Each structure stands twice: as structure tokens, then as C-alpha cells.
């Protein structure tokens, strides 16, 4: 008999929930396998994975400059044939120069790097942050990671010291945070975003959640902000960013700013927490000097969309040296982030500039991806706006819409009989009818009594949108 079973493995792993790759995602892969084998019995001919922000799975094309450089990093012998690269394969001179520069500083991308990342890549990130924020950045306080998720894992391991260590987490939220806190046996302190104000951050809700948790004996140590939001797509106003930092300064909270969607902003503009904090420190000497901020970014989103290469970074402001030493030790345990992913981070923060040989193509590809995302987001929003029982705010950013859905009472009753929440029931029926996999709002958290689902707008074309609308009408008619 096997030594391990569900009752004797780590109970915190068993308790953790991650709906983005939950039951519906598993079911969708079963359908995809059946279609590959030629199964004609299903009422759809393809599965659309609208449940996860995985751009290239949904036909977002890689940026040519990035992939050409990567090809040379993976196979440096190609550089022995520059004439072929330049004259026959469409490579530009700046591609070759970037690859040589990275190879000079990284060595083989198959070798480990320094634990916190390749030094020159950290320097490129520091230059990017200075250009973006108007304040110098210290490469020594930048840590490369295997995507932003790895950075979150590192930071939460450092922050959470006991079961009563609490972290304020926005609801709805990307379930990485609740799942990670569950595994760490720490305390999630949920605070609700304001759906009626474009899913903005409500300082009143944050304070209420903080005070309640504190009165219950929770040692609230940090606050998570996802900006632009996942799953909501909300892009925070500058005053919202500043109000969070003021509260963090007042209550001595570490701020974890998840900013992986910073390039995906359609309405307004992105306001980095780092820029806001350093500006406040300059304008109000002493008041904000002790605020600890960790800002995270990734190659997985934006117009880069290189999820599978696992690259990201986090930048620290205000952390004590003795704490940073422990962070360094923790990242050293996993040796280093994937070096090829680190190189992609370098290209993300230091892309071709005007005048560079590769700039024209890079700019056309980047703009084409951005415009395509915005067009599909608008088309999906307009479709939802016409449907009975669906409420959805305009797409502000990230890669998602998070509409409210009002299901008929009979559907809610049937969901209860099946042991599901009404939104889980609705989303399962959608998958079974259309092959479109979305995520129930229950997987992200939502105000009690409300129902939502999250869908990406990454999939090409509009046929899948039409199939969702047809399903919705038929669902409402069947269950009203």
C-alpha cells in the first residue's frame, strides 16, 4: 500500500483552491482530447481556453525581435553565419548585437546565473524603472524570478511567520494569493473592491477589513494590490494609489504591488506604486520613509505574452538590509530564475528604440497586438451589454472582463442540487454547450449574493463570442 494518501499529506495543500485551473479547466482538456481523436458528438468543434491569461495559446504571435534574439542565445553557432542571418533569414543587425551582448554577460543560457539574476539584466531593469518613474533604481534591490508568481511566493514566505500573520487581499482577486496563503497556513484578510466604481480600491473597505482582522487577533502585515486588476481589469486612479500608501504608512503595512498588466491599459493610464511612493517621500519628508514596497512585473502579459518562458522580477523599496539578506537566501534555495526568461525580461524593459533596425517591425507588432486586444475587449463588452441578466463595466485594462450574471431561481436551485454555486453551474453549462472555458466568480471571491465569471478576450475572431451569447439566451429561456 502506498505511504501517502489524501489524509496524511500536507493538509494546507489539500485545502488550497485555484479555480483558474480547476474543474472546468480539467473538463475542457478532456473535451480537447476527444476532439483531437475525431469525436464528432460534441456540439462544438474547438475548445476556447478563455479561463487563463495565456496569450500565445490563443494565437497571440511572439514579437519577432524577442524570438530572433532567443534563437541566437539558444544556438550561438548561428552567429558564425551572420551573412545568412542578415541576408536570407530577415535578422537585423541589432538582433545580432543584442544576442552577442547578452551572451557576453550571461555565458550559456543553459548555465545557472547569480541567484538574484544576471547583473546586467538587473541594470537594464533599473534603467527602465528610472525612465518610467523619474527616480533612480538600485540594481541590488531587484530580483529576477520565474514569472511574477515566483516572486509572490518568495515575498509571502518572508512575510508570513505564523498562522496569525495576515495579508490584506482584494476580492475579487487572482487566486494565487489565497492559495499561497493557504499553503503557508497564514491568514487571508479579504477586502472588497467597489464594483459600482469600476472595481476601484475602497479605502473604507480596506480599513474595515483591517480593523476586523486586528480585533480578532490577526497580525496584519501586508496589503496586496493588483493594478491593473485581475480579474476585474480595473486600472487604479492616482489618488487610489496614494491613499493605499498613506494607509500603509499609518499602519506599517508592507505593500505588494502586482503590476504585471501595466502595459494592458485601455482607459486612463497606469500609475506605478513605486513612482507614487518615491514622489510622496520627496513631498512629505519623514511620513513615508518607512513604507516597504515590493513591485512585481512579468513577461507573461502585456504585448510580450511569453508565459511559458517564466520570466519576471520584483523591485524592493524600504526593506531593511537584514530582511533583504533573507530574501536573497530564499531565492538562492531555488538557485536562479530561468536564464532564458531573464533575457526576455531584459528585452521587455529594453526593446528596440526609434532608429534601431528592428524598431519598425517591433512597433507594428506591438501596436497590432494592443489594438487587437482592445478591439476584442470592446466587442465582448458590447455583446454582454445587449444580454438579459448580464452587467459589465467597460474594459479598462488587463486581459479580462468580469461581468455580473443574474441566473434564474430554477438554475440556482439546480446548482444547489448538484453541489455547485450558481455561477459554477452556469459556467459548466457554457463549457458543455460551446467549448468556451471561463472561470466562475466564486473562484476569485465576490460579494455574497452576487455572481460573476471571468473571461479573457485573448482568443482571435468573434465566433466564440457569438456562441456565448447564443448559449446565454438559451440558458435563460431554459431555466427561467
XYZ file of C-alpha atoms in Angstrom:
480
model
C 0.000 0.000 0.000
C 1.253 3.498 -0.867
C 2.663 5.557 2.003
C 0.823 8.740 1.007
C -2.898 9.398 0.789
C -5.186 12.411 0.958
C -5.496 12.200 4.721
C -1.773 12.249 5.536
C -0.250 14.686 3.024
C 0.101 18.393 3.790
C -3.453 19.473 4.687
C -2.749 23.075 3.685
C -2.084 21.976 0.103
C -5.305 19.956 0.118
C -7.258 22.951 1.374
C -5.828 25.381 -1.186
C -8.085 26.286 -4.107
C -7.031 27.505 -7.546
C -10.105 27.834 -9.731
C -8.275 29.122 -12.822
C -7.053 25.562 -13.407
C -9.883 23.865 -11.552
C -12.731 21.540 -12.531
C -13.772 23.438 -15.640
C -10.224 23.614 -16.949
C -9.810 19.855 -16.441
C -13.117 19.205 -18.224
C -12.089 21.458 -21.110
C -8.891 19.459 -21.593
C -10.942 16.262 -21.690
C -13.051 17.799 -24.452
C -9.937 18.932 -26.312
C -8.518 15.400 -26.186
C -11.790 13.992 -27.520
C -11.795 16.463 -30.412
C -8.206 15.533 -31.279
C -9.290 11.914 -31.547
C -12.014 12.867 -34.019
C -15.015 12.808 -31.657
C -17.942 14.378 -33.567
C -20.530 14.005 -30.800
C -19.762 17.312 -29.105
C -21.806 20.420 -30.031
C -18.623 22.402 -30.827
C -15.536 21.885 -32.945
C -12.894 23.535 -30.746
C -12.211 24.398 -27.138
C -11.539 28.055 -26.321
C -9.475 28.415 -23.143
C -10.814 31.790 -22.011
C -10.109 30.773 -18.414
C -6.462 31.813 -18.277
C -4.341 34.696 -19.493
C -2.185 32.559 -21.762
C -1.805 34.774 -24.860
C 0.189 32.555 -27.191
C -2.051 29.545 -26.583
C -4.780 31.740 -28.054
C -2.758 32.709 -31.134
C -1.065 35.917 -29.961
C 2.086 35.948 -32.057
C 5.513 36.302 -30.445
C 7.425 39.540 -31.009
C 9.915 38.822 -33.788
C 12.835 40.694 -32.196
C 12.471 38.725 -28.966
C 12.336 35.328 -30.645
C 15.188 36.073 -33.054
C 17.452 37.053 -30.164
C 16.360 33.952 -28.238
C 17.193 31.728 -31.197
C 20.775 33.006 -31.132
C 21.039 32.655 -27.368
C 19.889 29.045 -27.573
C 22.138 28.249 -30.542
C 25.116 30.649 -30.592
C 26.715 28.786 -33.506
C 24.209 30.590 -35.734
C 26.258 33.730 -35.146
C 29.024 32.138 -37.209
C 26.813 32.727 -40.254
C 25.882 36.384 -39.968
C 25.514 36.775 -43.737
C 22.802 34.109 -43.826
C 21.018 35.591 -40.820
C 21.044 39.111 -42.280
C 20.556 38.399 -45.975
C 18.355 35.301 -46.022
C 16.521 34.972 -42.701
C 15.432 38.545 -42.037
C 17.539 39.169 -38.930
C 18.634 42.756 -38.312
C 21.997 43.912 -37.039
C 20.568 44.984 -33.667
C 19.291 41.431 -33.118
C 22.814 40.092 -33.531
C 24.254 42.843 -31.318
C 21.765 42.176 -28.513
C 22.384 38.425 -28.631
C 26.167 38.903 -28.514
C 25.849 41.363 -25.629
C 23.673 39.002 -23.609
C 25.927 36.037 -24.331
C 28.963 38.067 -23.281
C 27.339 38.770 -19.913
C 25.315 35.588 -19.335
C 27.542 32.996 -20.867
C 25.478 29.968 -21.816
C 21.751 30.327 -21.139
C 21.927 26.708 -20.037
C 24.050 27.646 -17.028
C 22.881 28.968 -13.657
C 23.102 32.705 -13.156
C 23.652 34.602 -9.911
C 20.799 33.803 -7.529
C 19.086 37.196 -7.852
C 19.645 37.362 -11.594
C 22.202 38.301 -14.238
C 23.760 41.610 -13.096
C 23.486 43.437 -16.438
C 19.831 42.408 -16.759
C 19.182 43.898 -13.328
C 20.886 47.070 -14.573
C 18.549 47.177 -17.596
C 15.542 46.842 -15.283
C 16.891 49.662 -13.108
C 17.190 51.917 -16.179
C 13.626 51.023 -17.205
C 12.320 51.888 -13.736
C 14.188 55.201 -13.734
C 12.805 56.122 -17.168
C 9.270 55.099 -16.161
C 9.180 56.647 -12.683
C 11.657 59.521 -12.762
C 13.613 58.109 -9.798
C 16.839 56.113 -9.858
C 16.636 52.400 -9.050
C 19.254 50.230 -7.368
C 20.022 47.004 -9.286
C 20.989 45.377 -5.971
C 17.355 45.614 -4.858
C 15.981 43.935 -7.990
C 15.396 40.180 -8.053
C 14.712 38.169 -11.206
C 12.076 35.482 -10.773
C 10.393 32.643 -12.663
C 7.411 34.822 -13.506
C 5.736 37.169 -11.035
C 4.132 34.172 -9.287
C 7.529 33.009 -8.088
C 8.217 36.479 -6.739
C 4.898 36.474 -4.876
C 5.772 33.101 -3.388
C 9.141 34.397 -2.196
C 7.687 37.520 -0.613
C 4.823 35.724 1.125
C 7.259 33.183 2.576
C 9.236 36.059 4.067
C 6.193 37.987 5.343
C 4.160 35.126 6.844
C 5.755 33.997 10.094
C 2.817 32.338 11.883
C -0.789 31.246 11.350
C -1.992 34.661 12.545
C 0.194 36.527 10.021
C -2.382 38.355 7.934
C -2.281 39.742 4.399
C -4.972 42.044 3.010
C -6.064 40.652 -0.360
C -8.506 42.297 -2.794
C -11.755 40.486 -3.548
C -12.191 39.529 -6.304
C -8.547 38.523 -6.714
C -6.261 36.279 -8.697
C -6.383 33.082 -6.562
C -2.594 32.833 -6.426
C -2.771 34.889 -3.246
C -5.431 32.974 -1.341
C -3.959 29.642 -2.446
C -0.431 30.646 -1.421
C -1.590 31.904 1.969
C -3.489 28.675 2.485
C -0.386 26.601 1.747
C 1.613 28.782 4.133
C -1.065 28.338 6.813
C -1.280 32.131 7.095
C -4.375 34.331 7.253
C -6.011 35.921 4.232
C -7.735 39.196 5.145
C -10.133 39.902 2.270
C -11.229 43.422 1.364
C -13.863 44.060 -1.278
C -13.276 46.171 -4.361
C -16.042 48.578 -5.350
C -17.844 47.142 -8.379
C -20.051 50.222 -8.719
C -16.984 52.438 -9.096
C -15.266 50.455 -11.842
C -13.844 47.962 -9.332
C -11.792 50.671 -7.675
C -9.990 50.242 -4.356
C -12.172 51.383 -1.461
C -10.111 52.693 1.438
C -13.184 52.362 3.637
C -13.416 48.640 2.834
C -9.689 48.194 3.453
C -9.892 49.868 6.843
C -12.950 47.838 7.833
C -11.256 44.552 6.888
C -8.037 45.582 8.661
C -9.760 46.616 11.862
C -11.928 43.500 11.983
C -8.933 41.209 11.466
C -6.865 43.079 14.018
C -9.649 42.870 16.617
C -9.734 39.100 16.023
C -6.044 38.770 16.861
C -4.635 38.745 13.329
C -1.225 40.343 12.875
C -1.960 42.142 9.594
C 1.427 42.683 7.964
C 0.868 43.430 4.285
C -1.588 44.525 1.620
C -1.815 43.181 -1.931
C -2.829 45.492 -4.772
C -3.321 44.123 -8.283
C -3.084 47.040 -10.698
C -4.414 46.791 -13.364
C -6.770 44.327 -11.780
C -7.162 40.609 -12.255
C -9.940 39.509 -12.714
C -11.587 42.929 -12.934
C -9.361 44.769 -15.393
C -9.580 47.930 -13.262
C -6.757 50.456 -13.530
C -6.392 52.432 -10.296
C -6.534 56.209 -10.249
C -3.518 58.041 -8.861
C -5.440 59.119 -5.763
C -6.339 55.472 -5.035
C -2.664 54.506 -5.209
C -1.720 57.341 -2.875
C -4.492 56.525 -0.389
C -3.249 52.925 -0.111
C 0.296 54.144 0.512
C -0.914 56.590 3.166
C -2.770 53.781 4.945
C 0.289 51.519 4.646
C 2.451 54.224 6.201
C -0.047 54.736 9.004
C -0.438 51.028 9.858
C 3.083 49.875 8.898
C 1.940 47.515 6.165
C 4.185 46.029 3.501
C 2.732 46.845 0.059
C 2.821 44.108 -2.600
C 2.067 45.805 -5.926
C 1.244 43.197 -8.578
C 1.712 45.249 -11.756
C 2.051 42.555 -14.407
C -0.691 44.123 -16.561
C 0.868 47.585 -16.623
C 1.063 47.597 -20.426
C -2.582 46.478 -20.748
C -4.380 49.748 -20.046
C -7.226 50.901 -22.296
C -8.852 53.629 -20.202
C -6.794 56.185 -18.299
C -3.152 55.432 -17.558
C -1.073 53.164 -15.375
C 0.155 54.698 -12.117
C 3.095 52.724 -10.671
C 3.200 52.340 -6.898
C 6.948 52.884 -6.945
C 6.658 56.289 -8.593
C 3.850 57.290 -6.233
C 5.759 56.234 -3.121
C 9.006 57.958 -4.092
C 7.075 61.104 -5.022
C 5.294 61.098 -1.641
C 8.603 60.574 0.145
C 10.016 63.599 -1.678
C 6.963 65.781 -0.976
C 6.435 64.680 2.653
C 9.855 64.023 4.236
C 9.640 61.504 7.050
C 5.997 60.458 6.654
C 6.507 57.677 4.085
C 10.175 56.840 4.683
C 9.474 53.508 6.391
C 6.982 52.138 3.842
C 8.143 48.794 2.435
C 7.093 48.278 -1.191
C 7.646 45.288 -3.467
C 6.620 45.863 -7.091
C 6.259 42.881 -9.429
C 6.320 42.623 -13.221
C 6.378 39.763 -15.719
C 6.951 38.791 -19.359
C 3.736 36.737 -19.291
C 1.284 39.538 -20.022
C 1.238 42.782 -21.967
C 2.199 42.507 -25.603
C 5.034 40.113 -24.726
C 2.856 37.175 -23.683
C 5.765 34.788 -23.103
C 4.120 32.850 -20.234
C 5.925 29.604 -20.897
C 9.374 31.128 -20.638
C 8.748 32.063 -16.984
C 10.398 35.428 -16.517
C 9.702 38.284 -14.130
C 11.183 40.451 -11.448
C 10.395 42.263 -8.233
C 11.887 45.533 -7.040
C 12.189 46.450 -3.352
C 11.907 49.856 -1.712
C 12.302 50.433 2.023
C 13.214 46.912 3.175
C 15.855 46.549 5.877
C 19.187 45.052 4.812
C 18.755 42.138 7.239
C 15.403 41.266 5.622
C 16.815 41.548 2.113
C 19.536 39.126 3.131
C 16.849 36.584 3.990
C 15.082 37.245 0.680
C 18.372 36.611 -1.102
C 18.844 33.396 0.851
C 15.321 32.259 -0.069
C 15.780 32.859 -3.807
C 19.160 31.127 -3.577
C 17.430 27.949 -2.415
C 15.868 27.687 -5.882
C 19.260 28.614 -7.425
C 18.061 31.168 -10.013
C 15.240 32.131 -12.351
C 15.372 30.539 -15.838
C 18.113 32.423 -17.666
C 16.278 32.482 -20.988
C 13.345 34.047 -19.142
C 15.711 36.605 -17.625
C 16.890 37.515 -21.115
C 13.295 38.048 -22.187
C 12.805 40.357 -19.207
C 15.795 42.357 -20.430
C 14.249 42.701 -23.883
C 10.846 43.613 -22.430
C 12.322 46.505 -20.448
C 14.809 47.425 -23.177
C 13.071 46.860 -26.523
C 14.146 48.286 -29.879
C 14.021 52.089 -29.876
C 13.189 54.530 -32.702
C 16.055 54.469 -35.170
C 17.038 50.879 -34.400
C 16.876 48.493 -37.380
C 14.234 46.292 -35.706
C 12.069 49.141 -34.411
C 9.622 49.438 -37.318
C 8.622 45.755 -37.152
C 8.619 45.737 -33.344
C 6.370 48.801 -33.208
C 3.979 47.361 -35.804
C 3.729 44.030 -33.968
C 3.348 45.661 -30.548
C 0.676 48.091 -31.735
C -1.135 45.352 -33.645
C -1.380 43.145 -30.555
C -2.522 46.058 -28.367
C -5.147 47.226 -30.844
C -6.399 43.685 -31.381
C -6.837 43.158 -27.641
C -8.714 46.437 -27.293
C -10.974 45.648 -30.244
C -11.857 42.204 -28.929
C -12.414 43.559 -25.418
C -14.807 46.177 -26.782
C -16.636 43.641 -28.945
C -17.097 41.315 -25.969
C -18.246 44.192 -23.750
C -20.773 45.338 -26.383
C -22.099 41.792 -26.678
C -22.575 41.469 -22.915
C -24.324 44.853 -22.797
C -27.123 43.526 -25.010
C -27.903 40.438 -22.980
C -30.604 39.925 -20.386
C -29.268 39.405 -16.879
C -25.685 40.470 -17.642
C -23.995 43.600 -16.284
C -20.468 44.513 -17.299
C -18.351 47.624 -16.956
C -16.292 48.869 -19.912
C -12.900 47.197 -20.359
C -10.270 49.295 -18.589
C -7.220 47.053 -18.773
C -5.528 43.679 -18.221
C -6.863 40.788 -20.340
C -10.253 40.117 -18.771
C -13.865 41.082 -18.328
C -15.644 40.163 -15.109
C -19.376 40.510 -15.794
C -22.153 40.046 -13.269
C -24.667 37.397 -14.284
C -28.159 37.019 -12.822
C -29.304 33.418 -13.223
C -32.989 32.425 -12.875
C -34.029 30.946 -9.493
C -34.607 27.495 -11.039
C -30.990 27.436 -12.222
C -29.792 28.360 -8.739
C -31.901 25.557 -7.269
C -30.481 23.033 -9.739
C -26.948 24.207 -8.971
C -27.550 23.573 -5.277
C -28.769 20.038 -6.031
C -25.534 19.401 -7.943
C -23.393 20.799 -5.128
C -22.281 23.812 -7.139
C -22.608 27.541 -6.761
C -24.939 29.117 -9.366
C -22.030 30.691 -11.255
C -20.180 27.358 -11.340
C -23.328 25.739 -12.736
C -23.678 28.480 -15.354
C -20.039 28.223 -16.443
C -20.163 24.422 -16.649
C -23.264 24.604 -18.833
C -21.468 27.158 -21.027
C -18.498 24.831 -21.459
C -20.719 21.854 -22.266
C -22.658 23.831 -24.885
C -19.944 25.947 -26.515
C -16.490 24.598 -25.655
C -15.661 28.007 -24.139
C -13.975 27.647 -20.744
C -14.341 30.595 -18.352
C -13.871 30.858 -14.584
C -16.761 31.262 -12.108
C -16.623 34.335 -9.921
C -16.621 32.066 -6.871
C -13.035 31.177 -7.752
C -11.930 34.790 -7.239
C -14.230 35.748 -4.380
C -17.207 38.048 -4.716
C -19.670 39.966 -2.578
C -22.158 37.472 -1.100
C -25.315 37.283 -3.179
C -23.558 38.303 -6.413
C -22.487 36.062 -9.286
C -19.795 36.678 -11.881
C -17.488 34.928 -14.293
C -14.127 35.908 -15.704
C -13.325 35.598 -19.374
C -10.234 36.621 -21.270
C -10.588 38.461 -24.561
C -7.433 36.893 -25.983
C -8.995 34.392 -28.386
C -8.957 35.557 -32.019
C -12.117 36.222 -34.007
C -15.647 36.769 -32.761
C -17.368 33.433 -33.450
C -16.735 32.282 -29.894
C -18.328 35.475 -28.568
C -21.432 34.727 -30.617
C -21.583 31.204 -29.232
C -21.508 32.568 -25.648
C -24.374 34.924 -26.429
C -26.426 32.149 -28.032
C -25.779 29.915 -25.031
C -26.783 32.659 -22.597
C -30.135 33.250 -24.279
C -30.897 29.543 -24.410
C -29.829 29.145 -20.756
C -32.090 31.953 -19.627
C -35.037 30.532 -21.611
C -34.482 27.008 -20.297
C -34.224 27.956 -16.637
C -36.475 30.998 -16.256
